[in-house]
Structures are given as structure tokens and as C-alpha cells.
XYZ file of C-alpha atoms in Angstrom:
643
model
C 14.150 -4.511 9.172
C 12.822 -3.982 5.778
C 9.292 -2.545 6.053
C 8.852 -2.220 2.415
C 9.429 -5.809 1.702
C 7.499 -7.046 4.784
C 4.355 -5.120 3.784
C 5.028 -5.868 0.004
C 5.308 -2.309 -1.108
C 8.486 -3.511 -3.147
C 5.953 -5.402 -5.346
C 3.829 -2.204 -5.648
C 6.988 -0.474 -6.886
C 7.472 -3.080 -9.534
C 3.927 -2.686 -10.853
C 4.230 1.065 -10.638
C 7.713 1.207 -12.620
C 6.133 -0.963 -15.424
C 3.645 1.876 -16.063
C 6.433 4.454 -16.509
C 8.134 5.103 -19.877
C 11.272 6.961 -19.167
C 14.343 5.705 -17.355
C 14.377 8.678 -14.994
C 10.809 7.948 -13.809
C 11.528 4.302 -13.280
C 14.635 5.258 -11.188
C 12.731 7.804 -9.224
C 9.834 5.155 -8.388
C 12.567 2.731 -7.236
C 13.910 5.466 -4.924
C 10.532 6.535 -3.631
C 10.283 7.248 0.076
C 7.557 8.677 2.343
C 7.146 12.410 2.112
C 7.533 14.240 5.516
C 6.627 17.786 4.341
C 2.837 18.226 4.458
C 2.658 20.750 1.636
C 4.728 18.524 -0.685
C 2.630 15.575 0.199
C -0.607 17.331 -0.559
C 0.809 18.514 -3.896
C 1.914 15.024 -4.762
C -1.526 13.472 -3.989
C -3.179 16.333 -6.031
C -0.944 15.455 -9.016
C -1.994 11.865 -8.762
C -5.611 12.760 -8.760
C -5.211 15.273 -11.644
C -3.196 12.757 -13.717
C -5.735 10.040 -13.289
C -8.630 12.387 -14.243
C -6.745 13.438 -17.285
C -6.102 9.854 -18.333
C -9.638 8.781 -17.897
C -10.760 11.724 -20.089
C -8.082 11.810 -22.738
C -6.274 8.471 -22.632
C -2.668 7.832 -21.955
C -0.310 10.713 -22.544
C 1.938 10.573 -25.615
C 5.208 10.210 -23.543
C 8.327 8.483 -24.938
C 11.676 7.502 -23.551
C 14.105 10.518 -23.899
C 17.170 9.066 -22.260
C 19.073 8.702 -25.494
C 18.861 12.338 -26.298
C 20.984 13.418 -23.397
C 24.034 11.837 -25.050
C 23.191 13.313 -28.486
C 23.052 16.754 -26.828
C 26.572 16.083 -25.299
C 28.006 15.253 -28.743
C 26.458 18.442 -30.277
C 27.879 20.491 -27.356
C 31.407 19.070 -28.079
C 31.347 20.237 -31.631
C 31.206 16.931 -33.097
C 28.922 16.267 -36.096
C 25.627 14.444 -35.392
C 24.648 11.669 -37.690
C 21.298 11.695 -39.608
C 20.070 8.997 -37.048
C 20.954 11.118 -34.105
C 19.263 14.204 -35.616
C 16.144 12.060 -36.322
C 16.030 11.093 -32.535
C 16.113 14.813 -31.805
C 13.364 15.376 -34.281
C 11.376 12.691 -32.777
C 11.533 14.023 -29.244
C 10.566 17.461 -30.482
C 7.486 15.862 -32.194
C 6.664 14.084 -28.966
C 6.959 17.425 -27.178
C 4.465 18.987 -29.671
C 2.010 16.018 -29.285
C 2.311 16.348 -25.488
C 1.531 19.965 -25.625
C -1.517 19.218 -27.647
C -2.567 16.566 -25.218
C -2.210 18.999 -22.210
C -4.053 21.834 -24.076
C -7.086 19.568 -24.526
C -7.075 18.872 -20.913
C -7.273 22.731 -20.157
C -10.840 22.661 -21.405
C -11.658 20.860 -18.075
C -9.554 23.157 -16.072
C -7.107 20.403 -14.962
C -4.164 22.134 -13.311
C -1.807 19.495 -14.551
C -2.620 20.614 -18.095
C -0.855 24.010 -17.582
C 2.528 22.245 -17.582
C 2.454 22.936 -21.445
C 3.781 26.378 -20.560
C 7.159 24.733 -19.600
C 7.424 22.865 -22.925
C 9.042 24.305 -26.001
C 8.437 22.375 -29.218
C 11.321 24.267 -30.960
C 9.284 24.337 -34.249
C 12.101 25.847 -36.494
C 14.519 23.181 -35.445
C 11.959 20.365 -35.689
C 10.875 21.398 -39.169
C 14.420 21.779 -40.498
C 15.286 18.319 -39.158
C 12.037 16.858 -40.711
C 12.796 18.613 -44.054
C 16.402 17.766 -44.387
C 16.648 14.308 -42.699
C 14.621 11.453 -43.892
C 15.072 7.701 -43.354
C 18.198 8.197 -41.401
C 19.804 9.981 -44.385
C 20.197 13.578 -45.667
C 17.282 14.168 -48.077
C 17.998 15.085 -51.739
C 16.015 18.347 -51.206
C 17.893 19.363 -48.226
C 19.493 22.085 -50.288
C 19.287 23.161 -53.933
C 22.921 22.490 -54.416
C 22.707 19.037 -53.037
C 19.788 18.243 -55.262
C 21.764 19.558 -58.250
C 24.843 17.495 -57.325
C 22.861 14.245 -56.845
C 21.044 14.845 -60.277
C 24.507 15.147 -61.977
C 25.621 12.033 -60.176
C 22.655 10.127 -61.565
C 23.113 11.566 -64.965
C 26.842 10.716 -65.065
C 26.191 7.115 -63.735
C 23.579 6.694 -66.567
C 26.153 7.869 -69.112
C 28.745 5.429 -67.938
C 26.246 2.585 -68.298
C 25.082 3.832 -71.802
C 28.741 4.190 -72.975
C 29.466 0.587 -71.879
C 26.400 -0.677 -73.590
C 27.294 1.186 -76.864
C 30.751 -0.301 -76.835
C 29.251 -3.932 -76.351
C 26.905 -3.316 -79.181
C 29.664 -2.011 -81.528
C 31.989 -5.003 -80.609
C 29.661 -7.970 -80.336
C 32.348 -10.410 -81.763
C 34.863 -9.439 -79.067
C 32.373 -9.748 -76.150
C 32.067 -12.830 -73.963
C 28.581 -11.555 -72.921
C 25.978 -8.848 -74.028
C 25.835 -7.058 -70.608
C 28.230 -4.779 -68.869
C 29.282 -5.620 -65.258
C 30.502 -4.010 -62.124
C 33.936 -4.869 -60.928
C 35.588 -3.132 -57.903
C 33.010 -0.361 -58.342
C 33.808 0.185 -61.946
C 31.701 -0.246 -64.983
C 33.333 -2.902 -67.240
C 32.684 -4.797 -70.482
C 33.302 -8.521 -70.770
C 35.925 -9.050 -73.440
C 37.226 -12.356 -74.715
C 40.827 -12.982 -74.041
C 41.931 -12.937 -77.623
C 40.434 -9.635 -78.296
C 41.560 -7.761 -75.166
C 43.792 -5.403 -77.269
C 40.814 -4.412 -79.405
C 39.049 -2.458 -76.668
C 40.938 0.585 -75.384
C 40.887 0.719 -71.657
C 42.146 -0.731 -68.334
C 41.852 -4.364 -67.328
C 40.128 -4.347 -64.034
C 39.602 -8.129 -63.517
C 39.383 -11.465 -65.348
C 37.306 -14.570 -65.008
C 38.394 -17.568 -63.065
C 39.276 -19.518 -66.201
C 41.126 -16.560 -67.634
C 39.032 -16.685 -70.878
C 37.329 -13.357 -70.103
C 38.841 -10.033 -69.278
C 36.879 -7.160 -67.731
C 37.960 -3.957 -69.237
C 36.948 -0.449 -68.218
C 36.742 1.397 -71.462
C 38.589 4.891 -71.785
C 35.475 6.764 -72.174
C 33.869 5.165 -69.183
C 37.011 5.962 -67.182
C 36.665 9.625 -67.900
C 33.098 9.725 -66.827
C 34.166 7.862 -63.688
C 36.613 10.671 -62.764
C 33.760 13.142 -63.163
C 31.559 10.949 -60.931
C 34.183 10.845 -58.161
C 34.504 14.628 -58.144
C 30.727 14.884 -57.876
C 30.616 12.538 -54.922
C 33.239 14.505 -53.201
C 31.044 17.588 -53.705
C 28.009 15.602 -52.375
C 29.938 14.567 -49.321
C 31.158 18.159 -48.603
C 27.393 19.492 -49.022
C 25.995 16.766 -46.813
C 28.547 17.474 -44.079
C 27.732 21.278 -44.322
C 23.988 20.334 -43.820
C 24.704 18.043 -40.875
C 26.968 20.549 -39.136
C 24.506 23.242 -39.640
C 21.774 21.179 -37.992
C 24.111 20.091 -35.360
C 24.881 23.817 -34.496
C 21.121 24.443 -34.218
C 20.725 21.521 -31.837
C 23.686 22.937 -29.721
C 22.106 26.247 -29.658
C 18.840 24.818 -28.495
C 20.412 22.567 -25.898
C 19.080 24.395 -22.807
C 15.425 24.344 -24.205
C 15.715 20.587 -25.244
C 17.039 19.593 -21.764
C 14.193 21.580 -20.093
C 11.729 19.643 -22.495
C 13.343 16.409 -21.400
C 13.078 17.243 -17.611
C 9.394 18.095 -18.128
C 8.689 14.900 -20.139
C 10.230 12.827 -17.371
C 8.430 14.782 -14.599
C 5.076 14.277 -16.326
C 5.869 10.528 -16.957
C 6.333 10.165 -13.260
C 3.157 11.937 -12.386
C 1.139 10.153 -15.011
C 2.558 6.777 -13.827
C 0.897 7.456 -10.446
C -2.405 8.123 -12.172
C -2.051 4.855 -14.242
C -1.343 2.903 -11.013
C -4.449 4.458 -9.360
C -6.518 3.271 -12.267
C -5.156 -0.166 -12.300
C -5.570 -0.754 -8.600
C -8.995 0.999 -8.451
C -7.778 3.387 -5.739
C -8.934 6.740 -4.310
C -7.358 9.843 -3.085
C -7.008 9.792 0.779
C -7.432 12.760 3.027
C -4.373 13.746 5.031
C -4.376 14.820 8.791
C -1.837 15.551 11.539
C -3.956 14.429 14.307
C -2.743 10.835 14.500
C -5.950 9.574 13.152
C -6.460 6.673 10.663
C -9.773 5.950 9.229
C -10.220 3.374 6.413
C -13.564 2.298 4.960
C -13.556 -0.962 2.975
C -9.845 -0.980 2.664
C -8.003 -3.930 0.967
C -4.377 -4.839 0.333
C -3.532 -3.613 -3.106
C -2.049 -6.979 -4.184
C -5.275 -8.936 -3.370
C -7.836 -9.697 -5.922
C -10.574 -7.002 -5.521
C -13.264 -9.553 -6.168
C -11.757 -11.890 -3.563
C -10.575 -9.649 -0.812
C -12.872 -9.052 2.196
C -13.086 -5.211 2.773
C -11.508 -3.961 6.082
C -13.204 -1.096 8.101
C -10.516 0.311 10.517
C -10.181 3.297 12.704
C -7.493 4.385 15.154
C -7.044 7.816 16.859
C -8.422 10.082 19.518
C -7.793 8.516 22.854
C -6.787 5.088 21.320
C -3.116 4.647 20.128
C -2.856 0.921 20.009
C -4.891 -1.973 18.825
C -4.319 -5.651 19.936
C -5.922 -8.101 17.401
C -6.761 -11.628 18.183
C -8.374 -14.452 16.300
C -7.881 -17.956 14.819
C -4.989 -18.849 12.646
C -5.482 -18.036 8.963
C -8.140 -15.509 10.169
C -6.532 -12.646 8.457
C -4.845 -10.965 11.346
C -1.653 -10.447 9.457
C -3.296 -9.327 6.106
C -5.188 -6.750 8.298
C -2.226 -5.095 9.784
C -0.408 -5.162 6.469
C -3.423 -3.622 4.770
C -3.448 -0.720 7.201
C 0.212 -0.025 6.994
C 0.567 -0.441 3.159
C -2.296 2.039 2.565
C -0.900 4.456 4.921
C 2.658 4.062 3.333
C 1.192 4.500 -0.253
C -0.741 7.687 0.826
C 2.476 9.185 2.307
C 4.454 8.417 -0.945
C 1.737 10.433 -2.824
C -0.247 7.551 -4.131
C -3.844 6.755 -4.014
C -4.996 4.042 -1.608
C -7.065 0.931 -2.135
C -10.185 1.785 -0.068
C -13.538 3.391 -0.720
C -12.600 6.272 1.723
C -9.543 6.938 3.773
C -8.391 9.677 6.165
C -4.759 8.932 7.026
C -2.363 10.617 9.436
C 1.272 11.514 8.414
C 3.912 9.386 10.075
C 7.462 10.111 10.685
C 8.341 6.363 10.293
C 7.005 3.033 9.546
C 8.269 0.040 11.462
C 7.281 -3.527 11.252
C 8.064 -6.915 12.665
C 6.470 -9.698 10.507
C 7.605 -13.169 9.654
C 9.834 -15.515 11.593
C 13.052 -13.618 10.518
C 15.258 -16.719 10.895
C 18.867 -16.213 9.690
C 21.015 -19.274 9.769
C 24.148 -17.237 8.830
C 23.621 -15.030 11.875
C 22.474 -17.962 14.137
C 19.182 -16.230 14.773
C 16.211 -18.374 15.799
C 12.579 -17.203 15.263
C 12.459 -15.763 18.785
C 15.954 -14.108 18.641
C 15.054 -12.546 15.339
C 11.778 -11.110 16.609
C 13.477 -9.775 19.710
C 16.437 -8.219 17.818
C 13.885 -6.520 15.363
C 11.700 -5.381 18.333
C 14.541 -3.779 19.991
C 15.645 -2.001 16.951
C 12.049 -0.669 16.482
C 11.922 0.472 20.201
C 15.185 2.261 19.768
C 13.926 4.584 16.920
C 10.193 5.048 17.576
C 8.546 8.391 18.537
C 4.977 9.637 18.987
C 4.711 10.106 15.188
C 5.594 6.498 14.313
C 3.385 3.867 12.955
C 4.288 0.129 14.130
C 2.858 -3.166 13.331
C 3.991 -6.511 14.997
C 2.771 -9.910 14.186
C 2.491 -12.703 16.725
C 3.823 -10.617 19.561
C 5.900 -12.767 21.948
C 5.949 -15.894 19.850
C 8.692 -18.374 19.344
C 9.493 -19.156 23.028
C 7.940 -20.584 26.197
C 4.289 -19.398 26.218
C 4.495 -17.974 29.913
C 7.717 -16.130 29.148
C 6.517 -15.002 25.653
C 3.353 -13.551 27.221
C 5.349 -11.602 29.770
C 7.553 -10.253 26.908
C 4.576 -9.255 24.879
C 3.150 -7.273 27.772
C 6.558 -5.581 28.343
C 6.710 -4.670 24.640
C 3.242 -3.327 24.613
C 3.910 -1.142 27.711
C 6.918 0.353 25.809
C 4.834 1.030 22.778
C 2.181 2.686 24.906
C 4.748 4.917 26.612
C 6.093 6.045 23.124
C 2.536 7.358 22.409
C 3.039 6.026 18.869
C 0.279 4.465 16.903
C 0.625 0.653 16.728
C -1.153 -2.598 15.794
C -0.110 -5.904 17.081
C -1.473 -9.448 16.682
C -1.339 -12.133 19.345
C -2.752 -15.379 20.708
C -2.141 -14.815 24.444
C -5.238 -14.386 26.550
C -3.206 -12.448 29.185
C -2.288 -9.831 26.441
C -5.964 -9.409 25.733
C -6.614 -8.784 29.381
C -3.720 -6.301 29.553
C -5.189 -4.423 26.554
C -8.591 -4.537 28.211
C -7.426 -2.745 31.391
C -4.851 -0.390 29.983
C -5.581 3.170 28.716
C -5.089 4.039 25.078
C -5.052 0.362 24.012
C -8.090 -1.539 22.726
C -8.781 -5.091 21.660
C -10.017 -6.067 18.308
C -10.908 -9.502 16.897
C -11.039 -11.199 13.593
C -14.485 -12.819 13.409
C -15.092 -16.547 13.016
C -18.192 -18.285 11.497
C -18.986 -21.114 13.976
C -21.390 -22.730 11.630
C -18.837 -23.302 8.671
C -15.858 -23.226 10.990
C -14.084 -20.740 8.710
C -12.808 -17.161 9.286
C -14.728 -14.245 7.728
C -11.621 -12.063 7.742
C -13.600 -9.265 9.214
C -12.283 -7.060 12.100
C -14.396 -5.816 15.082
C -12.625 -3.258 17.086
C -13.410 -2.945 20.765
C -13.864 -6.677 21.415
C -11.374 -9.371 22.415
C -11.202 -12.429 20.197
C -12.455 -15.614 21.898
C -10.621 -18.810 21.721
C -11.838 -21.019 18.969
C -9.403 -23.951 19.368
C -11.748 -25.778 21.830
C -14.831 -24.904 19.859
C -13.405 -26.208 16.565
C -12.181 -29.520 18.213
C -15.627 -29.829 19.811
C -17.439 -29.337 16.355
C -15.024 -31.669 14.644
C -15.796 -34.654 16.973
C -13.389 -34.583 19.920
C -14.881 -36.461 22.794
C -16.284 -34.591 25.833
C -13.800 -36.262 28.048
C -10.832 -35.048 25.964
C -12.258 -31.608 25.862
C -12.815 -31.519 29.667
C -9.148 -32.480 30.242
C -8.054 -29.820 27.714
C -10.137 -27.007 29.274
C -9.070 -27.950 32.876
C -5.455 -27.996 31.746
C -5.710 -24.528 30.053
C -8.046 -22.555 32.513
C -8.603 -24.837 35.606
C -11.479 -26.825 36.980
C -13.970 -24.028 37.347
C -13.880 -23.272 33.739
C -14.893 -26.854 32.651
C -18.455 -26.372 34.114
C -18.927 -23.053 32.291
C -17.785 -24.466 28.853
C -20.680 -25.312 26.705
C -20.047 -28.746 24.913
C -21.636 -29.436 21.638
C -24.503 -32.044 21.891
C -23.594 -34.898 19.527
C -26.047 -37.527 20.641
C -28.059 -39.471 17.951
C -31.680 -40.379 18.108
C -31.121 -43.368 20.467
C -29.226 -41.117 22.914
C -25.799 -42.495 22.304
C -22.856 -40.530 21.302
C -22.232 -41.130 17.622
C -18.741 -41.797 16.447
C -17.266 -42.446 13.070
C -16.345 -46.089 12.678
C -13.178 -46.362 10.719
C -12.231 -49.669 9.198
C -9.554 -51.365 11.366
C -6.323 -51.833 9.740
C -3.917 -54.703 10.500
C -0.290 -55.352 10.032
C 0.299 -58.351 7.636
C 3.285 -60.358 8.563
C 5.383 -61.818 5.918
C 5.033 -65.623 5.611
C 8.224 -67.576 6.123
C 8.943 -69.892 3.256
C 9.610 -73.550 3.950
C 13.321 -74.365 3.553
C 13.894 -76.844 0.721
C 17.551 -76.940 0.993
C 20.299 -74.277 0.444
C 21.965 -73.346 -2.702
C 24.920 -75.394 -1.501
C 23.026 -78.454 -2.259
C 22.165 -77.555 -5.896
C 25.669 -78.611 -7.111
C 28.252 -80.822 -5.514
C 31.934 -81.224 -6.049
C 32.661 -83.320 -9.080
C 29.310 -82.596 -10.794
C 29.857 -82.080 -14.535
C 28.059 -78.965 -15.611
C 27.631 -76.765 -18.740
C 28.762 -73.043 -18.504
C 26.700 -70.484 -20.318
C 26.693 -68.622 -22.530
C 29.814 -70.387 -24.020
C 28.290 -73.808 -23.334
C 31.643 -75.127 -22.157
C 31.793 -78.320 -20.017
C 33.418 -77.991 -16.552
C 33.805 -79.814 -13.242
C 32.459 -78.236 -9.961
C 35.507 -77.492 -7.792
C 33.596 -75.614 -4.921
C 29.799 -75.825 -4.240
C 27.551 -72.659 -4.343
C 28.120 -70.208 -1.406
C 25.576 -68.016 0.331
C 25.944 -65.298 -2.170
C 25.181 -67.740 -5.085
C 28.788 -68.014 -6.421
C 30.345 -71.379 -7.299
C 33.798 -72.475 -8.635
C 34.154 -74.421 -11.835
C 37.151 -75.978 -13.499
C 36.998 -75.429 -17.162
C 39.872 -76.789 -19.392
C 43.017 -75.818 -17.602
C 41.716 -73.107 -15.253
C 39.325 -72.596 -12.376
C 36.669 -69.772 -12.478
C 34.196 -68.228 -10.054
C 30.735 -67.911 -11.566
C 27.051 -67.348 -10.499
C 25.160 -70.469 -10.258
C 22.468 -69.129 -12.473
C 24.855 -69.397 -15.421
C 25.554 -72.999 -14.801
C 23.413 -76.150 -15.752
C 23.826 -79.707 -14.402
C 25.227 -81.981 -17.092
C 26.062 -85.281 -15.187
C 25.879 -85.916 -11.517
C 29.329 -86.745 -9.747
C 27.743 -90.005 -8.452
C 27.424 -91.199 -12.140
C 31.029 -90.268 -13.038
C 33.095 -91.294 -9.895
C 33.046 -93.914 -7.300
C 31.630 -92.865 -3.783
C 35.140 -92.616 -2.098
C 36.832 -90.851 -5.050
C 39.556 -88.479 -4.031
C 38.912 -85.291 -6.074
C 42.152 -83.810 -5.110
C 43.700 -85.965 -7.948
C 41.683 -83.783 -10.326
C 41.928 -80.280 -8.680
C 45.234 -80.391 -6.941
C 48.842 -80.422 -8.335
C 51.136 -83.187 -7.543
C 53.157 -80.851 -5.421
C 50.187 -79.876 -3.325
C 49.110 -83.459 -2.808
C 52.631 -84.337 -1.715
C 52.613 -81.406 0.831
C 49.151 -82.288 2.138
C 50.259 -85.904 2.716
C 53.326 -84.685 4.647
C 51.140 -82.380 6.836
C 48.937 -85.331 7.732
C 51.925 -87.190 9.247
C 54.518 -84.736 10.399
C 55.270 -81.116 11.136
C 56.477 -79.281 8.005
C 57.388 -75.628 6.913
C 55.901 -76.165 3.329
C 52.685 -74.520 2.352
C 49.864 -75.393 -0.119
C 49.613 -73.121 -3.103
C 46.293 -72.703 -4.877
C 45.989 -71.100 -8.363
C 43.044 -68.600 -9.195
C 42.714 -68.395 -13.033
C 46.347 -69.068 -13.461
C 47.511 -66.761 -10.658
C 49.099 -67.883 -7.309
C 46.918 -67.051 -4.262
């Protein structure tokens, strides 16, 4: 059995997880189970209440995902150098810690106990300030150290000197230049020199144009400045690594404090997610008892639209341990028992419940049998699945369990199903557990009425509109609505008498109150529906078969080639005929053939068409067959092939 799925708590978890920020909180929500320790449960419910109150007063907390930092701390602990990006992530988390501390301290003004979690958070101001000062835009800032600033200034000065030197050479040797601008080739500052003047400019040839007419030369003076620049960049790299390693060491030293901050952020994210869920669902904090008592005032299923759901008032406890709910189909019985269980389940997970007021007992287990449970792979029918699930439930229940069962005893012969339903109820009663079941069997209602610790309840039904009202009345058995609905919808009194007698016997017929449907003239009014008749297909008059359309010997035109041919075989029942065209015989649909000249106009009445269509050999064999026994056979040709 999967109670969470049957009562749709899995969908609540999905909603809840979407309100969390950290991966830790999302995973913890997914693994959430009922709390069995009373002290822990009361503390969890108080956290939910306090978090909701703080969110309503101060807005959502400044919590961010900190999963990535765990890996960064591991790198720092190994002694590897953190990158500027990784250091910025550490700084971002520490800044979030500072914002969270400020958020919690504002909550202390109202005395919210949750606000004092700030004592467990350390913003590590020195480390955060150092990272913010030395790292910017995922790079080491120029002012991270005086030496780095000096080196980078020298680099800029040297790069400018290289460019100025190149420009000076271009101005001094305009006639030798292919262009008036210097260019960069392979990271070097070069001047564009015409091929014929390449020896006029002292320096190294770095590249040449695709045509070979221009050489890109690095002047000697520029080359000397490049050497200075490369030495400065080595110094810059060393200084950058010194700064990064220093910051990495600071992160490594603060690892324990940062990990504690992460744990606290994740814990607060989980707590605040419960408060967010309570706000979204319009829920309230339930009271908890250990007296096996459940009281719900205007409760609803959390997944139902608040404006559409009909509030459920429910109470169970004291001398009553079980409730048998009856009522019409689609009357809300299943929703009612699921509403009770999911609110109890949410409360025991430390969540608020969707009701105006709730007093809920702690349960050691939540067990349910809802749905048909069919499983083709295990060859389980509806009834088999129900019984298997019920037996699993009966094997683990105790007096502290809460059980719901829908359509008790359904899926089999009504008489036997009723007996099984009563037997199951008796076992539930003996276990002293709290339980709610739904049923249609009148005998089960009778059993509940005469058995201690079990009461009937019914889902009400509006007899005027013929619609369920989705309200539960505890202490009353639901009356059968099938005959009443059938009566109101126009079933004849004769049919109803037959139905009542079949269901309850002859004596019940006289006590059944039939609806008076007589009109003003005293006659029973009936809806006269227009009679419908079956229309038979008219048989078409036979005007001759297709075989009469063309006769052997007719001259015809074959489309689309418009060739003239002679009919060899008339049209068959499928509309196919055979025509001799030139030196071959073809089969063709009659729709592609048009009569040209009738055979009567071309040949005498007793003309032998075998002269045209048969070979001399076949005619001889046919003649022999007509006067004596012979072993010879007649060979026909189909498009030039023997058949």
C-alpha cells in the first residue's frame, strides 16, 4: 500500500519542495515522514507557526542555495588554490549569512523564538571583507595589494610604450610602410612594411600578408619592451597566486564556521518552507493530543480550491473508534475520508492543516485502502487487490493506528461482499484502532448501528436538486437514494414497485412513498419522444450486368493511349475485361474502355472468333479434341507469356 499517494500527500510534498531554496531542504521534504515523538512534533509545529508569523511580518527570508560551497570548502581543505569565481561564491554565502542575521534580528523585536537562531550564524566579517576587497567580477582586483597595483601600472605603461614606439617608426618611415597603423600578430606589436623595404626596418619578421607584398615586422625597440612586459606579467601572475592562496588559506581556516552557517541556512530554509506552505494553503496550527481524539472544524482537502470545497466538520474519539459512512455515488465519501487522513498526516509531519480549527491525535501508523488496485502484471482483480491490501493492513494495525477504507467489500458478489465487509469491520473494532470506512451495503449500516464503538455517518443529499451536498452528518445512517432518484427522474410506479420488492420484499412496497406525477387531468404524464424507424435500403432495378456492356469481337478504344483493340473476354463481376491490342492480349478495367464498333457490324452472326484470338496450333488441337482422345493441350498466352 502507498498511503501517501492514495491520500495525495505526494502532491503536497511537490508543492512544499517548490517553496524551498536549498537542495538539502528539498531532499528532506522528499523524505519527510510522520513524527512519533510528542516533544519533537510539538517543536516542529511551533517552528511552522513561528516561521509563518515571521514571513507575514517581514516577508520571505533572504535564503540562497549553498550546495556549491561544500565542494569549494573541500578544495580549500586539500590545499588547492581557489579560483576568483569560487572565492566570490564563498563571499556571496557570507553576505547571505549577514542578510539572514539582519532579518532574524528584526524578528526579535516581536519576540519570535525563531529569530534567535542568529546566535548560531557567524558572518565571518573579516573573510567576507577581504574577499569583497580583493576579488571583483571573478578576477583579482588591481587594488588587492600595493605590489599588484604597481605591477599592473607598469604593465600598462610598457604596453603604451610599445605602441608609441611602433607609431614613431611608422611616422619616420612612411614610404616603407604598407599602412599607417601598427598591428598585432601572434601577440606582438608589428609594423606593416612593404616587401621591397623589409631590410630598412631593423627587427624580426613575425608574419606576412597572404599576397606576400607586406611583411609584419616587430621592431628591435619594441622587442626589448616586450621582454620587459613578459617579466612584469610573470610578476603579476605570482602576486595574483599569492593573493589567491592567502584567501584560500583563510577560507580553509574558517571551514568549520562556514559549514555551521551552511547547516543553519539549510535548516532555516526547511523551517521557512513550512511557513510558506501554511500561507499558500491558508492553513492553521493544529492542537495535538494523545487521547485518540480527532476534531476538525470546517476542514478541506488541501488540494481542493478553497472557494469550491465544502467544509467538513468531523469528530472521532471518546467511546467511538470507528465511523461507517454511507451516501450516494459522487456524494463526497471518498473525499471526506481522504480529507480527515491527510490533515492528520500533515499535522504529524509538523505542518499546519487546512481547517478553521483542529485537535488531532498522534497515530503510530496511517493505513489506507482506496481505489480499485487492479494490477494486470500480478493478475489482481479489483476485489483481489482490495483483499490483499486489507489483509496487509490487518496484519500491522494496533490501537494507535488510523485506517481509512473506501467501498468496503466491493468488487464481488453483493451478499458475499457484505459478509466480508462486516468481518473486516469486526477485526478493526477488535484492534481498537481509529478507522473510517465507506460502504453501500445496508447490512453494514445495521451492523454499525448495533455494535459498540462504531457509529454511522451519512453524506447528505438534496432531494430537490437531486445533487449531493458533500456534507457529513455523524450519527445517522445514509438512506438509499437510488429509488428516490429514479422516481424523481420519471421511472414508472410499476417499475419502482418491482425494484423495491426485489430489493426489500413485498412489505417494503407499501411503505415506499412514490412521487405523484399526475397532471391536471389526473393522468400520468410521460415524455413523448419522437419514434425512430429503421430505413431499409432500396433495391435497385437490374438493368443488365457488366458482362453485357461489351461482347466478344467488339472494337473498342483503350484509354489513355487511345489504341484500338478487339474484346477477347467480356467484363467479369469485378469489372475486368480482356482486350487484344496489336499483337498481345491485356486485362483492363472496363472504365478505361470505350465502345468503338459493335461486333455485329464487323462480323457475320456465326463468325468463329478463334480465327482471330487462337493460334493455328491451338485451333488444330481443339479440332482434334472434338473428334478423338488426345494427349495434346491448348496453350494460351498472357501478354506474351505461356499460361
